[in-house]
Every structure is written in structure tokens, then in C-alpha cells.
CSV table of C-alpha atoms in Angstrom, one decimal:
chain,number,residue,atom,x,y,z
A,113,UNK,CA,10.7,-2.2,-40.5
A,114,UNK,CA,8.0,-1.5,-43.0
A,115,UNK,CA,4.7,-2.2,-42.2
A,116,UNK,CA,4.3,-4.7,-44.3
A,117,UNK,CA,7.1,-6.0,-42.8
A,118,UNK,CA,5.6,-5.8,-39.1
A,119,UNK,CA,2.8,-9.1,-39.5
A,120,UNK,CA,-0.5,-8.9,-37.3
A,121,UNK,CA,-0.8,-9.3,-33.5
A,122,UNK,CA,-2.3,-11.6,-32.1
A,123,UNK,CA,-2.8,-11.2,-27.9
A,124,UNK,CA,-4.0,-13.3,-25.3
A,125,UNK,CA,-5.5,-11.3,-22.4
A,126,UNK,CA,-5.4,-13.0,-19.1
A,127,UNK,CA,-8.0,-13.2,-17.2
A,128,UNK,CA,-5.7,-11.5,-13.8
A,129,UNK,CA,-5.1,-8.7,-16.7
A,130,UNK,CA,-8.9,-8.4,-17.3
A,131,UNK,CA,-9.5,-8.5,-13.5
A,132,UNK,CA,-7.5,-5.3,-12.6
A,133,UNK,CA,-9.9,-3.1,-14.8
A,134,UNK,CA,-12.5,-1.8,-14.1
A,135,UNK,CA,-15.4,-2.0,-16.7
A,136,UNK,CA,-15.2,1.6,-18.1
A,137,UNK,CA,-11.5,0.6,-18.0
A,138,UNK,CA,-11.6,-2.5,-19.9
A,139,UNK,CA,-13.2,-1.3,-22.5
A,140,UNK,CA,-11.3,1.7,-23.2
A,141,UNK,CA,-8.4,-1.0,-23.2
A,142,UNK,CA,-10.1,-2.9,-25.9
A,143,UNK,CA,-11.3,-0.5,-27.7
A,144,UNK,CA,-8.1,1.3,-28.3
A,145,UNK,CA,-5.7,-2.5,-28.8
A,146,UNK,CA,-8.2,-3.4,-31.7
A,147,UNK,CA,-8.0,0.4,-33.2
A,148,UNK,CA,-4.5,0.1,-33.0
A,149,UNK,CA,-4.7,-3.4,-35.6
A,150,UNK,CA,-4.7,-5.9,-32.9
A,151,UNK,CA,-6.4,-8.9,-32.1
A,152,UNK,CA,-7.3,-9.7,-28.8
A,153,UNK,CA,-8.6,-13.1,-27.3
A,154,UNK,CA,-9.5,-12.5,-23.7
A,155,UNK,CA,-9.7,-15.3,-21.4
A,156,UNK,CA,-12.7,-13.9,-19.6
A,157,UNK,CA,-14.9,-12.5,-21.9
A,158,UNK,CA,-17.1,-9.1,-21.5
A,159,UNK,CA,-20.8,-9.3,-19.7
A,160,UNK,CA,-23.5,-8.6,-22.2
A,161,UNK,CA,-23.7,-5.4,-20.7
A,162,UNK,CA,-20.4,-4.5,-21.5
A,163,UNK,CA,-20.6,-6.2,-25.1
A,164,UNK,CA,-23.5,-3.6,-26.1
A,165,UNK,CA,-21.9,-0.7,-24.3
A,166,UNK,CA,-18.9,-1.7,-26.2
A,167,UNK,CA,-20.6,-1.5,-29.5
A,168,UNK,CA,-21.7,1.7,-28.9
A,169,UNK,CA,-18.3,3.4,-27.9
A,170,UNK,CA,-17.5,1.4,-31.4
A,171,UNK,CA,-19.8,3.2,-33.1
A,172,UNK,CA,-18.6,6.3,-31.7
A,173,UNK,CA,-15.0,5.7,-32.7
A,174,UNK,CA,-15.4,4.8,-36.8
A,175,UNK,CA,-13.7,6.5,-38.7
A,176,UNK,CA,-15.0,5.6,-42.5
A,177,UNK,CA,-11.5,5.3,-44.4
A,178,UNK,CA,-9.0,3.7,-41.3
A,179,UNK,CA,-11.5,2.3,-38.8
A,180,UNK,CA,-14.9,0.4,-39.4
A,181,UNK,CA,-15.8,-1.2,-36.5
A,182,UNK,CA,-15.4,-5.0,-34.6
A,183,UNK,CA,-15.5,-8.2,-35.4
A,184,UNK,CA,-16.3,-9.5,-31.5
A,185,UNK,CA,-17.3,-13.7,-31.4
A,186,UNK,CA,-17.4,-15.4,-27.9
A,187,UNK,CA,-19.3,-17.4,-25.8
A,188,UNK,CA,-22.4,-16.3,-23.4
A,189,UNK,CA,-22.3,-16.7,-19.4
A,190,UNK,CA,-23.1,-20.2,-18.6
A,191,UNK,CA,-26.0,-20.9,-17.0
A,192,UNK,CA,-25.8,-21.1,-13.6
A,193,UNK,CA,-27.3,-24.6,-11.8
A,194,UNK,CA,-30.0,-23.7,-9.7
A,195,UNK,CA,-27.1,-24.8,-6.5
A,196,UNK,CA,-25.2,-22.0,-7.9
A,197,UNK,CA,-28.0,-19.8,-8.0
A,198,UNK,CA,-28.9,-20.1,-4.2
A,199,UNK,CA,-25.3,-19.8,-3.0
A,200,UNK,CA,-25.3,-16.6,-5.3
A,201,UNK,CA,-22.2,-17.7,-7.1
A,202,UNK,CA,-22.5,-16.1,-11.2
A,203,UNK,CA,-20.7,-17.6,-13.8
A,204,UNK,CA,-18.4,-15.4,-15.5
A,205,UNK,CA,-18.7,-14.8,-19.6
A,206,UNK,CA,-16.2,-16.7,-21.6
A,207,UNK,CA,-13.2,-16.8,-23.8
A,208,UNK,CA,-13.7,-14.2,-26.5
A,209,UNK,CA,-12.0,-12.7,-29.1
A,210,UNK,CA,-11.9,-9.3,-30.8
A,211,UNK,CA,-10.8,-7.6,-33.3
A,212,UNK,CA,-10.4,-4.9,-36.4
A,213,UNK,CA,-13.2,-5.7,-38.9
A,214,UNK,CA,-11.4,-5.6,-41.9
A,215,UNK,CA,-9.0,-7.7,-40.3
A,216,UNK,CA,-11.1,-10.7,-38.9
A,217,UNK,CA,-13.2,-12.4,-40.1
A,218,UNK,CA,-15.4,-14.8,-37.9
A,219,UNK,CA,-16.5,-17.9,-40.6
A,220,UNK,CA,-17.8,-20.3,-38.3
A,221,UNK,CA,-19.1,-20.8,-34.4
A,222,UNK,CA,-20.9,-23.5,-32.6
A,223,UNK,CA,-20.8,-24.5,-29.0
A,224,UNK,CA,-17.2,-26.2,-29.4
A,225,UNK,CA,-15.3,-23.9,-31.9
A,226,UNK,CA,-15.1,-20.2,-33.3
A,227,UNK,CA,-13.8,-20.6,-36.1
A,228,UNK,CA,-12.3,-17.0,-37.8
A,229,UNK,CA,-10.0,-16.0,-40.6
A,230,UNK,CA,-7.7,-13.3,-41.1
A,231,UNK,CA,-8.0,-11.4,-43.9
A,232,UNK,CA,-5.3,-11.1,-46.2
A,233,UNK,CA,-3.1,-8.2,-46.9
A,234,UNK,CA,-3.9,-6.6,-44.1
A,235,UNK,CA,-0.8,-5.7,-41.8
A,236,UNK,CA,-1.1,-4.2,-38.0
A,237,UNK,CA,-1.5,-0.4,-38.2
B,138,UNK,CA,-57.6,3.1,2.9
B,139,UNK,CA,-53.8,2.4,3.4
B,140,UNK,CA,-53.8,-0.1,1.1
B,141,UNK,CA,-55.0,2.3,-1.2
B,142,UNK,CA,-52.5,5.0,-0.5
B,143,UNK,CA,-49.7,3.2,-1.3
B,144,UNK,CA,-51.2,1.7,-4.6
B,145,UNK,CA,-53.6,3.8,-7.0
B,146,UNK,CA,-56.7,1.6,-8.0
B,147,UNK,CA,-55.0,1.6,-11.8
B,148,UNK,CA,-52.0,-0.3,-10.3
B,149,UNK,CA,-53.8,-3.2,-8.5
B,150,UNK,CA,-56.3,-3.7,-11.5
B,151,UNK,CA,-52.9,-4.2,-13.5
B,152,UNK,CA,-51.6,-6.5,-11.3
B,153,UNK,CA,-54.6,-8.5,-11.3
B,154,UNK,CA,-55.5,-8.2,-15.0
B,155,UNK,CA,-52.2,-7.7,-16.6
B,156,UNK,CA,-50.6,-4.6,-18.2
B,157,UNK,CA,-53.0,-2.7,-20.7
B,158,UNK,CA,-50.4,-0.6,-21.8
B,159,UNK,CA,-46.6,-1.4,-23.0
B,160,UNK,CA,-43.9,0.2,-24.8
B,161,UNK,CA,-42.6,-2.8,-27.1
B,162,UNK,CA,-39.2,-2.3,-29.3
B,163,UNK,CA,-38.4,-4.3,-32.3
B,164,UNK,CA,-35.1,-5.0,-32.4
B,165,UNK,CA,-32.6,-7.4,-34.0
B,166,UNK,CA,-29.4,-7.1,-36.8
B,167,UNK,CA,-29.4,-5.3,-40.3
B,168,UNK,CA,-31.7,-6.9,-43.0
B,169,UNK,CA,-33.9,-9.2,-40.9
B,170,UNK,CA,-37.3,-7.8,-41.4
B,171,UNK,CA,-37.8,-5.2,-38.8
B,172,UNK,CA,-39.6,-2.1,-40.4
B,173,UNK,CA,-41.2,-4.8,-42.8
B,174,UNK,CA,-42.5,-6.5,-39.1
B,175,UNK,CA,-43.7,-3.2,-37.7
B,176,UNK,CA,-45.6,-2.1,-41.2
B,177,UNK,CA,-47.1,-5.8,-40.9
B,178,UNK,CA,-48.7,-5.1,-37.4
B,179,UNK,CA,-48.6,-1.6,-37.9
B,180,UNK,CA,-51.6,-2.3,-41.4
B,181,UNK,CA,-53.4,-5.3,-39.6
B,182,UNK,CA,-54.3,-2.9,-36.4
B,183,UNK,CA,-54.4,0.8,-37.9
B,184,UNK,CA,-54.2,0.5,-41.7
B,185,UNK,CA,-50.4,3.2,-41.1
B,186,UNK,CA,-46.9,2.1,-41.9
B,187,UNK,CA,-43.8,2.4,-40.6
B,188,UNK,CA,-41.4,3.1,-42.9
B,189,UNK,CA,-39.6,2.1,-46.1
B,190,UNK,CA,-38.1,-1.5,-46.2
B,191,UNK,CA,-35.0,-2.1,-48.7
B,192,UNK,CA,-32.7,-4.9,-49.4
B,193,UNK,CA,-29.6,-2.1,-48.5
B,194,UNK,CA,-28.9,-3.0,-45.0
B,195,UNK,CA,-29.4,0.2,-42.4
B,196,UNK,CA,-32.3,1.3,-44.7
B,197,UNK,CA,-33.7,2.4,-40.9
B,198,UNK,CA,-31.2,4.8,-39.3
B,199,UNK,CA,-33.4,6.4,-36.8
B,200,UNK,CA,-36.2,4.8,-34.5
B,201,UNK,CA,-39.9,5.6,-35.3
B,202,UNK,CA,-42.8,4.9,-33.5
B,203,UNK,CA,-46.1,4.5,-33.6
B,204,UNK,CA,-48.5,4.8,-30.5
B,205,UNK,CA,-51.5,3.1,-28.5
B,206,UNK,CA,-51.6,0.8,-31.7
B,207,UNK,CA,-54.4,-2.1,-29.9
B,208,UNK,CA,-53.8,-5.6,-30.7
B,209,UNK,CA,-56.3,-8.3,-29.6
B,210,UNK,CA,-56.5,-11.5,-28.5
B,211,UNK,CA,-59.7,-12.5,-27.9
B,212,UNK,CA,-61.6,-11.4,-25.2
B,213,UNK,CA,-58.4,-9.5,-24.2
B,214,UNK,CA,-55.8,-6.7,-26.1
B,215,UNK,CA,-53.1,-4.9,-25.2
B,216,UNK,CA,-52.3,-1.0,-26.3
B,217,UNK,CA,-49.0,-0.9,-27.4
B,218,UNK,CA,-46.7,1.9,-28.6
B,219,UNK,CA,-44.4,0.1,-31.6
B,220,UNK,CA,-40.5,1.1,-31.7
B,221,UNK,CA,-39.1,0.4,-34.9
B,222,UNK,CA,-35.5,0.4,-34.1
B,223,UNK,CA,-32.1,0.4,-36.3
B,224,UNK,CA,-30.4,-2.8,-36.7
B,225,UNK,CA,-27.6,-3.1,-34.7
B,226,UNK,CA,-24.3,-4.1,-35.9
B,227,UNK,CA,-20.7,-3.8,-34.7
B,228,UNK,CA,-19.3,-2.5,-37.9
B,229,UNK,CA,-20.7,-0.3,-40.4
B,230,UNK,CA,-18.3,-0.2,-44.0
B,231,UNK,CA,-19.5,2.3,-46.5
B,232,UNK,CA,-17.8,0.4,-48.8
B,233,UNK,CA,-19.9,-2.3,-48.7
B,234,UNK,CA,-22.7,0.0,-49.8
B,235,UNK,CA,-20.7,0.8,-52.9
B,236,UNK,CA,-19.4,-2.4,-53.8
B,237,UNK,CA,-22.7,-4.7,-52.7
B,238,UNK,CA,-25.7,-2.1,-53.5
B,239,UNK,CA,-23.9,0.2,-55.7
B,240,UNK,CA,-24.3,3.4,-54.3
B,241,UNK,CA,-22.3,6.5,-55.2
B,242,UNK,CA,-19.5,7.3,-52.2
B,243,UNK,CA,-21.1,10.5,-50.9
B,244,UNK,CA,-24.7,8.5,-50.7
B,245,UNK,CA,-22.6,5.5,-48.8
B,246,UNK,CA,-20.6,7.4,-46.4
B,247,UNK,CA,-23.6,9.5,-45.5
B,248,UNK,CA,-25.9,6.2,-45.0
B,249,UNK,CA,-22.9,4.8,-42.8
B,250,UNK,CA,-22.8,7.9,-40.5
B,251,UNK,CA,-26.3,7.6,-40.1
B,252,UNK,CA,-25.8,4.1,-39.3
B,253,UNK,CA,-23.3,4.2,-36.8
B,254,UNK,CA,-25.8,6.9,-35.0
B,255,UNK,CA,-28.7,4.6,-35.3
B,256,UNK,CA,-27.0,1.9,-33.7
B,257,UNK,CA,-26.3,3.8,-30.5
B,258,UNK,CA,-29.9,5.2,-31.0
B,259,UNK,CA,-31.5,1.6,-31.0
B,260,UNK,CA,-28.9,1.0,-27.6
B,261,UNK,CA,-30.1,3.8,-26.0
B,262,UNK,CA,-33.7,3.0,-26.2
B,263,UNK,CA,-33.5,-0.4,-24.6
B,264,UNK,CA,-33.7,1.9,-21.4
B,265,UNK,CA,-37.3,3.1,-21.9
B,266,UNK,CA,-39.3,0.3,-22.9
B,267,UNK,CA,-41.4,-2.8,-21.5
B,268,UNK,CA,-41.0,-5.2,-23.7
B,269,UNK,CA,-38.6,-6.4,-27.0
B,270,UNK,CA,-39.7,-8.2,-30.2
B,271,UNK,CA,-36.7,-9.7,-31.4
B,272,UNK,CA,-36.1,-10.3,-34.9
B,273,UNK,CA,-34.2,-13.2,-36.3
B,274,UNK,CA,-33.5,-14.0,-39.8
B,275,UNK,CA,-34.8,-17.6,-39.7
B,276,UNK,CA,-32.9,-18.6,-42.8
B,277,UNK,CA,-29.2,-17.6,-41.2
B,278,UNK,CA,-27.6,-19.2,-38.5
B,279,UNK,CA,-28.7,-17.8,-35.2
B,280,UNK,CA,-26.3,-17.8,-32.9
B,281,UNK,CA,-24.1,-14.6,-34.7
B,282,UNK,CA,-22.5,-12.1,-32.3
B,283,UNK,CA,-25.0,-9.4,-31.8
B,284,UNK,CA,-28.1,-11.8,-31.4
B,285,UNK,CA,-26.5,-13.3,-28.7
B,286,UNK,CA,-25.2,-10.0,-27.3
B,287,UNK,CA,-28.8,-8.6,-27.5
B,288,UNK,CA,-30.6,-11.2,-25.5
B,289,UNK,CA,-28.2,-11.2,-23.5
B,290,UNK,CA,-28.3,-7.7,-22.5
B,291,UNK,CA,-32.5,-8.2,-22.3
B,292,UNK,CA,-32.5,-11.0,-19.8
B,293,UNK,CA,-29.9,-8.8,-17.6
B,294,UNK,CA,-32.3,-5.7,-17.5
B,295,UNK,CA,-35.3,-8.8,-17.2
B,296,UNK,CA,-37.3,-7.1,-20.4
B,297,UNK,CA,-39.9,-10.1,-21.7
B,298,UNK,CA,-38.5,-11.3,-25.0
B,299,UNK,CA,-40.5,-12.7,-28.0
B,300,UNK,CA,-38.3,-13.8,-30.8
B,301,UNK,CA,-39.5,-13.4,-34.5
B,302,UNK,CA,-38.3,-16.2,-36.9
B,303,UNK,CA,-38.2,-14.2,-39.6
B,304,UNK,CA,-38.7,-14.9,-43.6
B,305,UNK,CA,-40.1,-18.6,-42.9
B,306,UNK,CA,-41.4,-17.8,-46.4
B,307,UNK,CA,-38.1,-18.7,-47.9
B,308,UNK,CA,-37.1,-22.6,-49.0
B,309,UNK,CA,-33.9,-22.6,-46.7
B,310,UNK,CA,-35.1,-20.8,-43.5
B,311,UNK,CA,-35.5,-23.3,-40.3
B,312,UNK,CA,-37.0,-22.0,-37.3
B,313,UNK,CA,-36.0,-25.4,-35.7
B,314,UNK,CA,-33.2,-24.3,-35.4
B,315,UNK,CA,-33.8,-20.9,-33.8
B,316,UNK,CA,-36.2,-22.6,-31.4
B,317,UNK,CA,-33.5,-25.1,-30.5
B,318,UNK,CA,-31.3,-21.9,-30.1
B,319,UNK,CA,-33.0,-20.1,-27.5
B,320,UNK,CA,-35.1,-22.5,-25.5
B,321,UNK,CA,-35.3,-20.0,-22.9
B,322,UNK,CA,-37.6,-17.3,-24.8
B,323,UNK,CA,-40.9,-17.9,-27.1
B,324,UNK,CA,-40.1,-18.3,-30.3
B,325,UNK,CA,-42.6,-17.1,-33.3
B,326,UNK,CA,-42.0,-18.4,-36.6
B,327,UNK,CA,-43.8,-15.4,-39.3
B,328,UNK,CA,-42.8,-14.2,-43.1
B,329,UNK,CA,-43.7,-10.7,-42.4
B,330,UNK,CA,-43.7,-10.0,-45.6
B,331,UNK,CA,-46.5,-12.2,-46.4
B,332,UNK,CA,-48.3,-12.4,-42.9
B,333,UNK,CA,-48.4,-16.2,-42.4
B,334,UNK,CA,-48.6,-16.5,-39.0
B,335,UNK,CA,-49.0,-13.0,-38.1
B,336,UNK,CA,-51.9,-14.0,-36.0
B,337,UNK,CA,-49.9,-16.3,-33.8
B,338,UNK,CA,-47.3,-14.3,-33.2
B,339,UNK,CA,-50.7,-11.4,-32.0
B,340,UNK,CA,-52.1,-13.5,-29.9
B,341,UNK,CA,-48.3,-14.3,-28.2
B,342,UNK,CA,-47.4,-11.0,-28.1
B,343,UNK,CA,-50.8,-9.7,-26.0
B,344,UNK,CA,-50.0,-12.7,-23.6
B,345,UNK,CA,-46.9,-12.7,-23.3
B,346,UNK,CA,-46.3,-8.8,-22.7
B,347,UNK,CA,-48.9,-8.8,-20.5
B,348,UNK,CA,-48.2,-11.8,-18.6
B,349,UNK,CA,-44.9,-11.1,-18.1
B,350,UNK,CA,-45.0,-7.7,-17.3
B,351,UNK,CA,-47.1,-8.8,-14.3
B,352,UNK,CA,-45.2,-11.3,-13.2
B,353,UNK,CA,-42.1,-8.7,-13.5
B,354,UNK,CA,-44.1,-6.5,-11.3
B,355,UNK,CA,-45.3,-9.1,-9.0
């Protein structure tokens, strides 16, 4: 099959997948799906922590002619009620979705919708 | 006398007067005013710059600082060592500087390696300072990726945050709507490129940084 042939991935991450990481791991999981072409929408999505600590192992990884970075879009933590805040329960970041830069595209996101394009002629490595 | 051992007299004057000291960091994306915000304060208190300000994006691609620059407000000021950091992005394309800003290839790839270094510069720093000035480019729309992945990451470390509403200069910038955004943190509307406002956004920054590094300490 050529590459042309073989169409772009699109995965859906659980968030029982996500779970069995740890955070080093999880990233490195990332990190290497959306190097490899893919597009990833996780059902949990990263802490902010995580977010800017995967930016920077992004940073690390371009490669100017086959890798240029992320296109990351998701939505924060919800804030937790002040109920929630007593009985120490923390919300948990949501849905999210990642991938290839020159591959997606985000063009839209408010509070209901993240609305993102895939940008043509470009096939999964 | 034990009180005293366990606190130095400098300590409990902060904590009743507020911090007189504060390492502050501007941060924020590519392109939204940064160095231009730091050569604003950096003239209205010490008559220095920062640095150079272009329309390239990543014209900044390594932090600078200035220190003990004294703003006041009023009967009180704060010293304050200025961070100018690089804006941070999650994808850096030479290309774009060829195609957008015209740039030969060597001068793009070598501004994109830069980049990509300042980037994880400007992440690293967030561990050494008091305080963030966050700039937002009050004519786009707020909520993109990294802004929210930057405050984000400020309110989990607890660093005070005072957002810049950039470029309220131009016709179609709304600070509404960044106000709206982030209900949570001050916002400042300021064109730092012509310094309306600039005394507002003074007088916040000596209370704010001040206030809440006490209340962080208290």
C-alpha cells in the first residue's frame, strides 16, 4: 500500500488507556502517536502541568523538514464547586485532542465545540 | 526572642507591609506585545529597553532581564526584576518564516532552532519567579491553546497573574471579551505600544504583586 494510499488515523484514547500511564508515561505515548502522523483525541485530557511539560518535550523533538510540532485544543479542568473542594474531590481535565501540526488544524473552539480541519494532502507517515 | 528566631525582622515587616521585592515574568504566545511591554515599563521607570520588537514572530528567543527596576504607586512601590520571556508556542515551522516574512532558509531554520530553545527557556523559568504578567493579544480570540495552558499551569504552582489586554490601540481588539474570558484573574487593558493605560496597569501591578504575594505567604 502506498502511502498515499494508507489515509490519516484518527484514535480515540480511553480514558482506562490514559489511566494505566503514568504521567512521564503518557506523554512519551503521545508524543511519539502524533510523531508517528496520528491524531489522537483522549477522553481525559492532560493536567496543565502535563500540557506545558508536553510542549517542551515537543520542542525538544522537531525536526525542521518531517516534524514541527502540535496542534493540542481541549478543554480546562472544571472548576470544582466549593462541596467538591471540601470533600477534596478534583475534577479531572477534559476531552482533548492532539495532533501533527501540519496535519491539523484547530479553526474554531468555544465552550460547546472544537472545531478542527485536516489539512489536505497530507497522509499518515 | 523566639519569635524572632524563627522569623528575621525583614520577613515579618513583609508580611505586614507586603513584598518590596518580586521577580515578575512576562509571558504569553508569539507576537502579542511582550518585549514591546517590557521596553514600555522598562523607559517609564529607568529610561533602558529591553530588546528589539518585530512583526516576525519569535523575534525574542532568549529571556532577558532587567533588575530592581521600582515602579510606584503612590505612597507605595515595588522593586521588581523584569523577565522578558519567549513566546511560547507548540509548533515552530521555518517555513512559515520564508513564506510569511520572507526570510532566506538558512536565516529561518536558524530563527526556528532558536525558537524551539526559547520556548523551553521561557518553561523553565516559571520555576524561579513571584509573579507573571501575561500578555494577551486583545484583538484575537482568547481562549487559543497555549493561553489557556499557561494560566493553567500558573494557578497550579499559585503564581499571582495579571493579564495584559494587549494592542487595545487597534479598531477590532475587545478586552470585553478577555475580561469575560478569565474572570478569575485581573485583567489590564494597555496598547503598549502607545502607553494608554500604562499607568493603570503600574498601579495594579504594585498591588497586586504585593498583595498577593502576602496573602501567598500568609
Amino acid at each position: 500500500m502506498t502511502k498515499k494510499d494508507r489515509g490519516i488515523s484518527v484514535n480515540l484514547i480511553s480514558r482506562q488507556k490514559l489511566e494505566e500511564f503514568s504521567s512521564t508515561e503518557k506523554l512519551k505515548f503521545i508524543l511519539k502517536e502524533v510523531q508517528n502522523g496520528k491524531i489522537l483525541v483522549l477522553e481525559h485530557g492532560l493536567t496543565p502541568m502535563e500540557q506545558t511539560n508536553l510542549i517542551e518535550r515537543t520542542m525538544k523533538e522537531i525536526k525542521q523538514d518531517t516534524f514541527i510540532g502540535i496542534e493540542m485544543e481541549g478543554y480546562a479542568e472544571d472548576r470544582p464547586t466549593f462541596i467538591q473542594k471540601i470533600l477534596g474531590l478534583i475534577k479531572k481535565p477534559r476531552m482533548t485532542v492532539i495532533g501533527p501540526a501540519d496535519l491539523l488544524k484547530t479553526i474554531r473552539k468555544d465552550t460547546d465545540m472544537i472545531q478542527t480541519m485536516i489539512i489536505p494532502g497530507k497522509g499518515a507517515k | 526572642m523566639g519569635l524572632f528566631r524563627r522569623h528575621s525582622l525583614a520577613a515579618i515587616i513583609q508580611r505586614i507591609f507586603g513584598k518590596k521585592h518580586a521577580r515578575i515574568g512576562i509571558y504569553g504566545p508569539p507576537n502579542v506585545g511582550k518585549t514591546t511591554l517590557a521596553n514600555r515599563i522598562l523607559r517609564d521607570w529607568t529610561g533602558d529597553i529591553m530588546g528589539s520588537v518585530s512583526d516576525i514572530p519569535h523575534e525574542t528567543r532568549r529571556a532577558k532581564w532587567k533588575k530592581n527596576v521600582k515602579v510606584e504607586n503612590g505612597n507605595s512601590s515595588l522593586f521588581m526584576d523584569i523577565v522578558d520571556t519567549p513566546g511560547i508556542a507548540t509548533k515552530v515551522d521555518y517555513k512559515e518564516f520564508m513564506n510569511t516574512y520572507g526570510l532566506s532558509k538558512e536565516e529561518s531554520k536558524r530563527r526556528a532552532k532558536e525558537a524551539t530553545e526559547g520556548v523551553i527557556e521561557a518553561i523553565r523559568w516559571l520555576e524561579d519567579l513571584d509573579g507573571i504578567l501575561l500578555v494577551m493579544d486583545a484583538t484575537q480570540d482568547p481562549f487559543t491553546q497555549v493561553n489557556v495552558t499557561i494560566l493553567g499551569n500558573l494557578e497550579a504552582r499559585s503564581l499571582p497573574v495579571l493579564i495584559a489586554a494587549n494592542k487595545i490601540d487597534m479598531e477590532d481588539s475587545s478586552p470585553a471579551t478577555l475580561k469575560s474570558a478569565f474572570p478569575q484573574h485581573p485583567v489590564i487593558p494597555i496598547s503598549a505600544l502607545t502607553g494608554y493605560n500604562a499607568e493603570n496597569l503600574y498601579t495594579t501591578m504594585v498591588a497586586h504583586f504585593r498583595k498577593k504575594r502576602r496573602k501567598k505567604r500568609g
